[in-house]
mmCIF file of C-alpha atoms in Angstrom:
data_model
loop_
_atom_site.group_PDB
_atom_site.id
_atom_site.type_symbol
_atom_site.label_atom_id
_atom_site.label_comp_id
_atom_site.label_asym_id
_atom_site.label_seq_id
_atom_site.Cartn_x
_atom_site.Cartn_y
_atom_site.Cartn_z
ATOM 1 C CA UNK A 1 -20.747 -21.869 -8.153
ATOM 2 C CA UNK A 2 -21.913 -24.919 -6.452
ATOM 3 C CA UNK A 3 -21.222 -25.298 -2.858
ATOM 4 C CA UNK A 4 -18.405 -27.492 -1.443
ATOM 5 C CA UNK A 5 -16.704 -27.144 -4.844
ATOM 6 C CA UNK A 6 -13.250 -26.336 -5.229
ATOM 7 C CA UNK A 7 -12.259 -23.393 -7.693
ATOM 8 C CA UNK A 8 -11.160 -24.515 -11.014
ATOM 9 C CA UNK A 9 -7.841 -23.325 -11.799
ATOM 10 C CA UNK A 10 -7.276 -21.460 -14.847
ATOM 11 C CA UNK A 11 -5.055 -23.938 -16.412
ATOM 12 C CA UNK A 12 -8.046 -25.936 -16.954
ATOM 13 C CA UNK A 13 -10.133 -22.783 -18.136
ATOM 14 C CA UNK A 14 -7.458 -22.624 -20.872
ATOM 15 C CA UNK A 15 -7.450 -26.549 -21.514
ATOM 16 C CA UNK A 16 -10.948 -26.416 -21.814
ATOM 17 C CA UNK A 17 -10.852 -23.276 -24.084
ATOM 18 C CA UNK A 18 -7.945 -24.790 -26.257
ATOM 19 C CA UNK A 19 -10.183 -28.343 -26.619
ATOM 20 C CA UNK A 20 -13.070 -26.794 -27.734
ATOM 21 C CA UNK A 21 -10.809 -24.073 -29.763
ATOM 22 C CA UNK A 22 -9.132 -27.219 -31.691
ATOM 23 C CA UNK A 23 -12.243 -28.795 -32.188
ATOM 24 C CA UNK A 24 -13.786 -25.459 -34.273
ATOM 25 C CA UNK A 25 -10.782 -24.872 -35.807
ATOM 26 C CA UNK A 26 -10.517 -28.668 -37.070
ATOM 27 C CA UNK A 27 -14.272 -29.726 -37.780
ATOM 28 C CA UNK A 28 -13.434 -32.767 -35.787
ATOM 29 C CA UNK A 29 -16.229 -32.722 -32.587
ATOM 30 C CA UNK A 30 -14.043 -32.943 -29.299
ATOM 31 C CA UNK A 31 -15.103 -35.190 -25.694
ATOM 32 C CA UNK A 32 -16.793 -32.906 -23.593
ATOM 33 C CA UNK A 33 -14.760 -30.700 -21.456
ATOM 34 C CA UNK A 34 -16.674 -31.165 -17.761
ATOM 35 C CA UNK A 35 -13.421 -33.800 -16.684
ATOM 36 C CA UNK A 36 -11.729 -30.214 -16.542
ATOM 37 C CA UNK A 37 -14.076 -27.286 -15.395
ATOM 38 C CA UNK A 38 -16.816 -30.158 -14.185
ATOM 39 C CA UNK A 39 -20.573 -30.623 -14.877
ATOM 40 C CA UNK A 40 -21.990 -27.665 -13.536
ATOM 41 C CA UNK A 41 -19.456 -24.685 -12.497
ATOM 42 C CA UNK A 42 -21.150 -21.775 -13.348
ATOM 43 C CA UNK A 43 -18.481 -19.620 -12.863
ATOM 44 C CA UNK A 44 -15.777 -21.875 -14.509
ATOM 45 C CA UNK A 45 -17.595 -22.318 -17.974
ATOM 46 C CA UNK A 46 -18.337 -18.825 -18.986
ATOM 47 C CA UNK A 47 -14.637 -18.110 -17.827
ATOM 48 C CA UNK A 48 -14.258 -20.606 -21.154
ATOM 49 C CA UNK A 49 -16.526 -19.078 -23.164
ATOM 50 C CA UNK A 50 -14.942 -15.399 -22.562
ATOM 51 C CA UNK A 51 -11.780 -16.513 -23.346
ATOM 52 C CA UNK A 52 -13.123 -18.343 -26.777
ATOM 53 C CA UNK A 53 -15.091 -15.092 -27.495
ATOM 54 C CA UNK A 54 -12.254 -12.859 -26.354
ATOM 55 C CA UNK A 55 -10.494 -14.319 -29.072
ATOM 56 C CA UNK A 56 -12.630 -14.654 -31.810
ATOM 57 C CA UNK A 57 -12.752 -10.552 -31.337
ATOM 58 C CA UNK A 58 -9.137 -10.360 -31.241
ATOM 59 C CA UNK A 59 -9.418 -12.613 -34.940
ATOM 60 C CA UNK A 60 -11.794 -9.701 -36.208
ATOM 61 C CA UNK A 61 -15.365 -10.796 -35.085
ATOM 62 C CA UNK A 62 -18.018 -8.785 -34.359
ATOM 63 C CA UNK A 63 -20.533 -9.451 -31.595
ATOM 64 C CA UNK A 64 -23.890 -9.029 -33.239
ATOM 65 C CA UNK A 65 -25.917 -10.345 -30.217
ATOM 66 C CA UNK A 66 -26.628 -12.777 -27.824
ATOM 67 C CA UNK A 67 -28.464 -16.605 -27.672
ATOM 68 C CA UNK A 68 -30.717 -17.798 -24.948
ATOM 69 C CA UNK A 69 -30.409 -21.644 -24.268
ATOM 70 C CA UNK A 70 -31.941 -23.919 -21.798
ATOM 71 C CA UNK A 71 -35.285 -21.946 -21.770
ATOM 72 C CA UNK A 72 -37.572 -25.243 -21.234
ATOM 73 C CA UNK A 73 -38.056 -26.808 -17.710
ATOM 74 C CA UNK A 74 -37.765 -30.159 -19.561
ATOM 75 C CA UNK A 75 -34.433 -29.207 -20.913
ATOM 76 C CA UNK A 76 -33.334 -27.692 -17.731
ATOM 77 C CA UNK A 77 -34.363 -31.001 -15.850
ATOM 78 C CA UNK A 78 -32.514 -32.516 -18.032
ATOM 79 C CA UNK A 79 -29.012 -31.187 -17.556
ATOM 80 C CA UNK A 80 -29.812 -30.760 -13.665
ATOM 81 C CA UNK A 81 -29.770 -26.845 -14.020
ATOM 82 C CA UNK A 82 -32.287 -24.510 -12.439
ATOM 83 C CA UNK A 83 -31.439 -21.364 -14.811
ATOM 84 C CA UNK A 84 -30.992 -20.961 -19.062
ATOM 85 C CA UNK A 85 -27.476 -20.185 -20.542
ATOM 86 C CA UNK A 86 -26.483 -17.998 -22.981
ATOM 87 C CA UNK A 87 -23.962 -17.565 -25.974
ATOM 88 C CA UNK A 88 -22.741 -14.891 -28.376
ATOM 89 C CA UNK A 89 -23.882 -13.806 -31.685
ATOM 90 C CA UNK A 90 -20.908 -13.265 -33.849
ATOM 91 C CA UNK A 91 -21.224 -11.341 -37.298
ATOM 92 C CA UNK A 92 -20.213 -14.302 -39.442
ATOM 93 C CA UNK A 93 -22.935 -16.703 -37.612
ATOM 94 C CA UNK A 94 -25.740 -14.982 -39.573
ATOM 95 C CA UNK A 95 -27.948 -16.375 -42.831
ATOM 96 C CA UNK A 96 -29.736 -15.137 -45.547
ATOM 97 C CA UNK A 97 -33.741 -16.386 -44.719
ATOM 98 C CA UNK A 98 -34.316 -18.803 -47.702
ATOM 99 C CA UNK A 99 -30.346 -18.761 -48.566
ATOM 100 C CA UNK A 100 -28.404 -22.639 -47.575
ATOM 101 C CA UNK A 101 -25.849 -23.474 -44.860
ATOM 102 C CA UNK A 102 -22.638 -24.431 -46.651
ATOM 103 C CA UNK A 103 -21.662 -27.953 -45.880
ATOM 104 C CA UNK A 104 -19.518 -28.338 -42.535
ATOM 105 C CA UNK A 105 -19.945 -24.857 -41.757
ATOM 106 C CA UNK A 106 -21.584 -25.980 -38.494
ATOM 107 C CA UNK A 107 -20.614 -28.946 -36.168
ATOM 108 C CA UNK A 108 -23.255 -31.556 -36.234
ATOM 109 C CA UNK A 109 -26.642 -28.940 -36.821
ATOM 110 C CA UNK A 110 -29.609 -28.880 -35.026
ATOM 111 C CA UNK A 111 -32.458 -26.347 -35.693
ATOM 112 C CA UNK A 112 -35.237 -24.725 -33.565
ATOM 113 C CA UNK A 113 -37.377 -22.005 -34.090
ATOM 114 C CA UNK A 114 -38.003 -19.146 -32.050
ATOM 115 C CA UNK A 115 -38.424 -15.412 -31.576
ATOM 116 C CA UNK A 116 -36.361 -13.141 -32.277
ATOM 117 C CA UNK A 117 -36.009 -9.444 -30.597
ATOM 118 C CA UNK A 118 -33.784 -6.218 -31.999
ATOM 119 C CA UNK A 119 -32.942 -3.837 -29.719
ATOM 120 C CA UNK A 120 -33.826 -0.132 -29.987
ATOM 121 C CA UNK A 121 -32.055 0.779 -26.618
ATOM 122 C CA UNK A 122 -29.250 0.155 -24.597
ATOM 123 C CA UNK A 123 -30.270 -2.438 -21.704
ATOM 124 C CA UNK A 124 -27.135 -1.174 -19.056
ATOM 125 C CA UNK A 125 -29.182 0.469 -16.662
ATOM 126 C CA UNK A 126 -31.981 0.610 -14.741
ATOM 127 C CA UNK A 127 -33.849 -2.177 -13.132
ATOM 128 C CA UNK A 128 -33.730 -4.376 -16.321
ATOM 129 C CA UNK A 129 -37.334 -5.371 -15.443
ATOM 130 C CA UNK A 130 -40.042 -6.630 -18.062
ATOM 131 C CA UNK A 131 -41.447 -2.932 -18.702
ATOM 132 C CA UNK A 132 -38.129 -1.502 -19.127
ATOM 133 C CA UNK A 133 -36.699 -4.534 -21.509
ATOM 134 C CA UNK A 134 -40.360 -4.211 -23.807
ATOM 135 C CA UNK A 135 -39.645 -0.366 -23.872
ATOM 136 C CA UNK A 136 -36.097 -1.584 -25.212
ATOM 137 C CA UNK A 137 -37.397 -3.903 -28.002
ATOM 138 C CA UNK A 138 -37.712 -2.510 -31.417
ATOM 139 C CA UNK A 139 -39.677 -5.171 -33.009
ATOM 140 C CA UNK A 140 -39.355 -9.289 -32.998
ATOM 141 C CA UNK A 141 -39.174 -10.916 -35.783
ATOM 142 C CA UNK A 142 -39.290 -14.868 -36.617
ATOM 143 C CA UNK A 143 -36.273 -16.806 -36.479
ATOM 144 C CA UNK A 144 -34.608 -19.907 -36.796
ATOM 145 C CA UNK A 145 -31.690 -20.830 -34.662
ATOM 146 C CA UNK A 146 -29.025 -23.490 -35.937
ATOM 147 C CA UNK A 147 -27.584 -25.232 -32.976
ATOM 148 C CA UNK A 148 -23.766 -26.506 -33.354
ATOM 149 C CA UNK A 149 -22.141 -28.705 -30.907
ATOM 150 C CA UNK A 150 -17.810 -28.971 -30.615
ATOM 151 C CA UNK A 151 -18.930 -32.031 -28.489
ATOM 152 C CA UNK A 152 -18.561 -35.254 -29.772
ATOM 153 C CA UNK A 153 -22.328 -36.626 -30.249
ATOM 154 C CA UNK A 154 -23.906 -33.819 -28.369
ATOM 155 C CA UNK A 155 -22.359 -35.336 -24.949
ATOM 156 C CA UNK A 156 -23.322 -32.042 -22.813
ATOM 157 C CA UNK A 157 -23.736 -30.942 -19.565
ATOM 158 C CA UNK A 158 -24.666 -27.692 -18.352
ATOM 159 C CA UNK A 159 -20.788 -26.599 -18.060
ATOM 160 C CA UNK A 160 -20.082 -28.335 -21.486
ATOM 161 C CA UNK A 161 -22.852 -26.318 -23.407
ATOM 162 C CA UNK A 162 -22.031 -22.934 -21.546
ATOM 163 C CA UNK A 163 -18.329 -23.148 -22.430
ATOM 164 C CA UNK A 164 -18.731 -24.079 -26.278
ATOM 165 C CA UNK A 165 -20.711 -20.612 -26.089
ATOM 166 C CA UNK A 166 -24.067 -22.429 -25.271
ATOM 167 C CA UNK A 167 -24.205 -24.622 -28.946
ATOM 168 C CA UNK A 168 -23.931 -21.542 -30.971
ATOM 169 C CA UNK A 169 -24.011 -22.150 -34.435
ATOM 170 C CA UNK A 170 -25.599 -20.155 -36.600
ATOM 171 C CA UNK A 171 -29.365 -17.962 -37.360
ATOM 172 C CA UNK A 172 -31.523 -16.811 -40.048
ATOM 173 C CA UNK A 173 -34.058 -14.103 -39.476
ATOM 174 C CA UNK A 174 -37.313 -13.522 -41.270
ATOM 175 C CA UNK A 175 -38.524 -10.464 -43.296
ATOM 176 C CA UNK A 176 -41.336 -9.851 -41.353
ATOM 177 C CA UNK A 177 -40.702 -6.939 -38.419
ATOM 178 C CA UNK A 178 -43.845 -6.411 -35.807
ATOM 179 C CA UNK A 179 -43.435 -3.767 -32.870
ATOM 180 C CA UNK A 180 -44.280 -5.261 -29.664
ATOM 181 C CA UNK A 181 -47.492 -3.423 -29.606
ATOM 182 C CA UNK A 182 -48.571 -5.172 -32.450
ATOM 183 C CA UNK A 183 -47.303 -8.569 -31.153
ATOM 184 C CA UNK A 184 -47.693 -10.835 -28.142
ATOM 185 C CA UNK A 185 -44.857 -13.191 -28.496
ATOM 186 C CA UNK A 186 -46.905 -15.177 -25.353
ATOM 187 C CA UNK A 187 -50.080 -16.378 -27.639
ATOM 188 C CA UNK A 188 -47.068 -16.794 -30.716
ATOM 189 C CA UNK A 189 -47.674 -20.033 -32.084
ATOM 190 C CA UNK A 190 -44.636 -21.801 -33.804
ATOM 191 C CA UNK A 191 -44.648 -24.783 -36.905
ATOM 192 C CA UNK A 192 -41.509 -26.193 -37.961
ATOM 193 C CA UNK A 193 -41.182 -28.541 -40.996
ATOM 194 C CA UNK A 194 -37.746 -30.299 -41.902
ATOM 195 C CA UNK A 195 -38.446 -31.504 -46.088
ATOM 196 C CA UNK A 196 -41.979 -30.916 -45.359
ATOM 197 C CA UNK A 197 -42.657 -32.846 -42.411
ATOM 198 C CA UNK A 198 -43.540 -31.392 -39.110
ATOM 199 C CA UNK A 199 -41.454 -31.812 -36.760
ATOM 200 C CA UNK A 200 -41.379 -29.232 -33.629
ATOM 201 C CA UNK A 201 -44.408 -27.535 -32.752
ATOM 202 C CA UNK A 202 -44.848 -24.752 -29.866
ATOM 203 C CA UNK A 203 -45.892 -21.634 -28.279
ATOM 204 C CA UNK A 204 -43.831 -18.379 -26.544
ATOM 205 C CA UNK A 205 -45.599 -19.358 -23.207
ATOM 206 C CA UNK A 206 -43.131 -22.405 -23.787
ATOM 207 C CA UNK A 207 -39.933 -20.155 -23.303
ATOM 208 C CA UNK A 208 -39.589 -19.364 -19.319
ATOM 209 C CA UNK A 209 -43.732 -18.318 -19.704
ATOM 210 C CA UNK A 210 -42.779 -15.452 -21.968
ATOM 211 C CA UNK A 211 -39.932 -15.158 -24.141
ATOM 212 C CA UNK A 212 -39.583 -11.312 -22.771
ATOM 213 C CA UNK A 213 -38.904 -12.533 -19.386
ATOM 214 C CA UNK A 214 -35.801 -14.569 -20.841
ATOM 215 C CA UNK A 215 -34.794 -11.147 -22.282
ATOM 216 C CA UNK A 216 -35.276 -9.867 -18.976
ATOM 217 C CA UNK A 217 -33.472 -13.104 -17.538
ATOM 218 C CA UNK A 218 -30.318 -12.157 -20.343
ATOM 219 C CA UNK A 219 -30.487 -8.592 -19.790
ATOM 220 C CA UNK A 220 -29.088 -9.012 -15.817
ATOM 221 C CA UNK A 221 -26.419 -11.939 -16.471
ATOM 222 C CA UNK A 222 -25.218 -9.676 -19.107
ATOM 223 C CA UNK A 223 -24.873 -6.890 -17.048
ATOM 224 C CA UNK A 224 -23.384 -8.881 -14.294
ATOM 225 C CA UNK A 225 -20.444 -10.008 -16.404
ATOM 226 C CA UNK A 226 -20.153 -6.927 -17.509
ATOM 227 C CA UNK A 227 -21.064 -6.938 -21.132
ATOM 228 C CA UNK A 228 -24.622 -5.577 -20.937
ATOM 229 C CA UNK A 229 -27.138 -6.259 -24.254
ATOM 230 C CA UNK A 230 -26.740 -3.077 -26.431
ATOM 231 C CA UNK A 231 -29.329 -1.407 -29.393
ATOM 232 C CA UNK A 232 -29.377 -2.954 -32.757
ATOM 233 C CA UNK A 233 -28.101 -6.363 -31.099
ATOM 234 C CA UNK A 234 -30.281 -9.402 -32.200
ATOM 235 C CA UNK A 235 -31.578 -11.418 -29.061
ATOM 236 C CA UNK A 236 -32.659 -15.338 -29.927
ATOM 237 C CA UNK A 237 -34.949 -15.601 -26.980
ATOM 238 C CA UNK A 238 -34.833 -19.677 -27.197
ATOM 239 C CA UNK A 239 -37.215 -22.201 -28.524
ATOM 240 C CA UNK A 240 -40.743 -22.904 -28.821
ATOM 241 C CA UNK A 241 -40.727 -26.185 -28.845
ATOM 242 C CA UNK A 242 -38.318 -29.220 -29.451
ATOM 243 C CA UNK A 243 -34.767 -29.061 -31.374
ATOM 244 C CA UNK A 244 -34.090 -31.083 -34.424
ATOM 245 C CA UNK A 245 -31.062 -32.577 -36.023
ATOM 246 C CA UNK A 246 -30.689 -32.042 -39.811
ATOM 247 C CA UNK A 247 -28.689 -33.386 -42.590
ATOM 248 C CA UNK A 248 -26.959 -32.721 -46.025
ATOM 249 C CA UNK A 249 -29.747 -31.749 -48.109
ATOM 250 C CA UNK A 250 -32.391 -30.694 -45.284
ATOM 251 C CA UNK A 251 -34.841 -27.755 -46.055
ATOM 252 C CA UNK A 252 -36.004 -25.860 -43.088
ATOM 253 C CA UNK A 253 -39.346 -23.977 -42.986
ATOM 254 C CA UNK A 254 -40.380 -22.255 -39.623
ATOM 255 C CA UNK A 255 -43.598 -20.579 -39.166
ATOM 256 C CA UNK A 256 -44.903 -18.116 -36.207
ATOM 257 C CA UNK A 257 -48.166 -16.464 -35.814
ATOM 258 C CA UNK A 258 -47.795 -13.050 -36.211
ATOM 259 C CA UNK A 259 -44.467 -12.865 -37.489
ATOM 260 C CA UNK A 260 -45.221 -14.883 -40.761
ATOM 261 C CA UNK A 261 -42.228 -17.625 -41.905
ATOM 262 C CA UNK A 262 -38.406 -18.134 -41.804
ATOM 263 C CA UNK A 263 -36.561 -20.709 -44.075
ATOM 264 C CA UNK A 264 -32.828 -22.037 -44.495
ATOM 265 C CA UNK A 265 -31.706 -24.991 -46.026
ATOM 266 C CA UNK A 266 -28.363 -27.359 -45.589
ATOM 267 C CA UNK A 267 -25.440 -27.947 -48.459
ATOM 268 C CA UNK A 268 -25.390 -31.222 -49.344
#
């Protein structure tokens, strides 16, 4: 938590939760939540996003995995934030590759592509370093993320994004499934076409210098909050290069060297 700033009460964790709860539950985009758990309160805005994910397993959802955010200096300069973020993976966020995103099933959708990791292991003890989180890996696989906002207009801040459980939206996976030893996600090289026109382009050294040390990054604030990554959970390490909006109607077509191609389209 930032210095000098007072604790933020947890009748404005629950405001906060029940804004951005109304907002899901709705499909109406809510104003950003920061006036109650401010801009950047570390603490205070995954205090909202336990509470939103704490219910959503209460409701019968399954965590599936865990989304890296915030993994580009740019993007971090951006918000004024010197670390990523991270959200859940529920069991209902996942698509088909090449199957369509019904309409309004995500808040105002933005896309970026990415790698993917499965885990083999448990990552609960030990030293969580890079060896011990490649050991962990089972293979990587390409993926495309589908960013959702509760925000009205994508308004964020850093305690914003954190508490709607970092943008979470949605993912599709590709087919393709390449052991680490077969793979360096570094030298990866990512294409992304939206109807046919490119649109992001990228590389893993874009995502914290290697999208294993965000794993790495994950692997600790998991731990700390005491929900540590677990085997057969999908990681979305975060993205190659720049998000997208799409529409009604949009086709999606990632591409990543070595892992071959991902696609997902949008209900119009």
């Amino acid at each position: 938590m930032p210095q000098n700033q007072p604790a933020v009460g947890t009748d404005s964790i629950a405001a906060a939760a029940a804004r951005l709860r109304e907002a899901a539950a709705t499909g109406h985009p809510a104003a950003p939540v920061r006036d109650l758990i401010g801009r950047d309160d570390v603490e205070a805005a995954y205090a909202v996003q336990q509470q939103l994910t704490a219910e959503r397993i209460k409701a019968g959802a399954t965590v599936v995995g865990r989304k890296i955010g915030l993994t580009s200096a740019a993007v971090q300069q951006q918000l004024g934030v010197d670390q990523p973020d991270f959200g859940v993976l529920f069991d209902d966020m996942a698509y088909a590759d090449g199957s369509a995103v019904p309409a309004g099933a995500i808040l105002q959708p933005r896309v970026e592509a990415e790698i993917a990791f499965v885990l083999g292991a448990d990552l609960a003890e030990g030293p969580l370093d890079a060896a011990q989180v490649r050991r962990a890996i089972d293979y990587a696989v390409a993926a495309i993320e589908i960013c959702g906002s509760r925000v009205a207009g994508w308004d964020i801040s850093f305690g914003d994004t954190v508490a709607d459980n970092a943008s979470a939206g949605g993912y599709v996976l590709g087919a393709r499934r390449v052991a680490l030893t077969d793979f360096d996600p570094v030298a990866a090289e990512m294409t992304m076409t939206v109807d046919g026109e490119t649109v992001s382009t990228g590389s893993g050294a874009a995502c914290l210098g290697d999208p294993v040390n965000a794993v790495v990054w994950l692997a600790r604030r998991a731990r700390e909050l005491g929900e540590p990554l677990r085997a057969r959970q999908v990681i979305l390490s975060g993205a190659l290069g720049p998000m997208r909006p799409v529409t009604p109607g949009s086709a999606v077509h990632a591409t990543v060297t070595g892992l071959g191609t991902v696609s997902v389209a949008f209900s119009g």
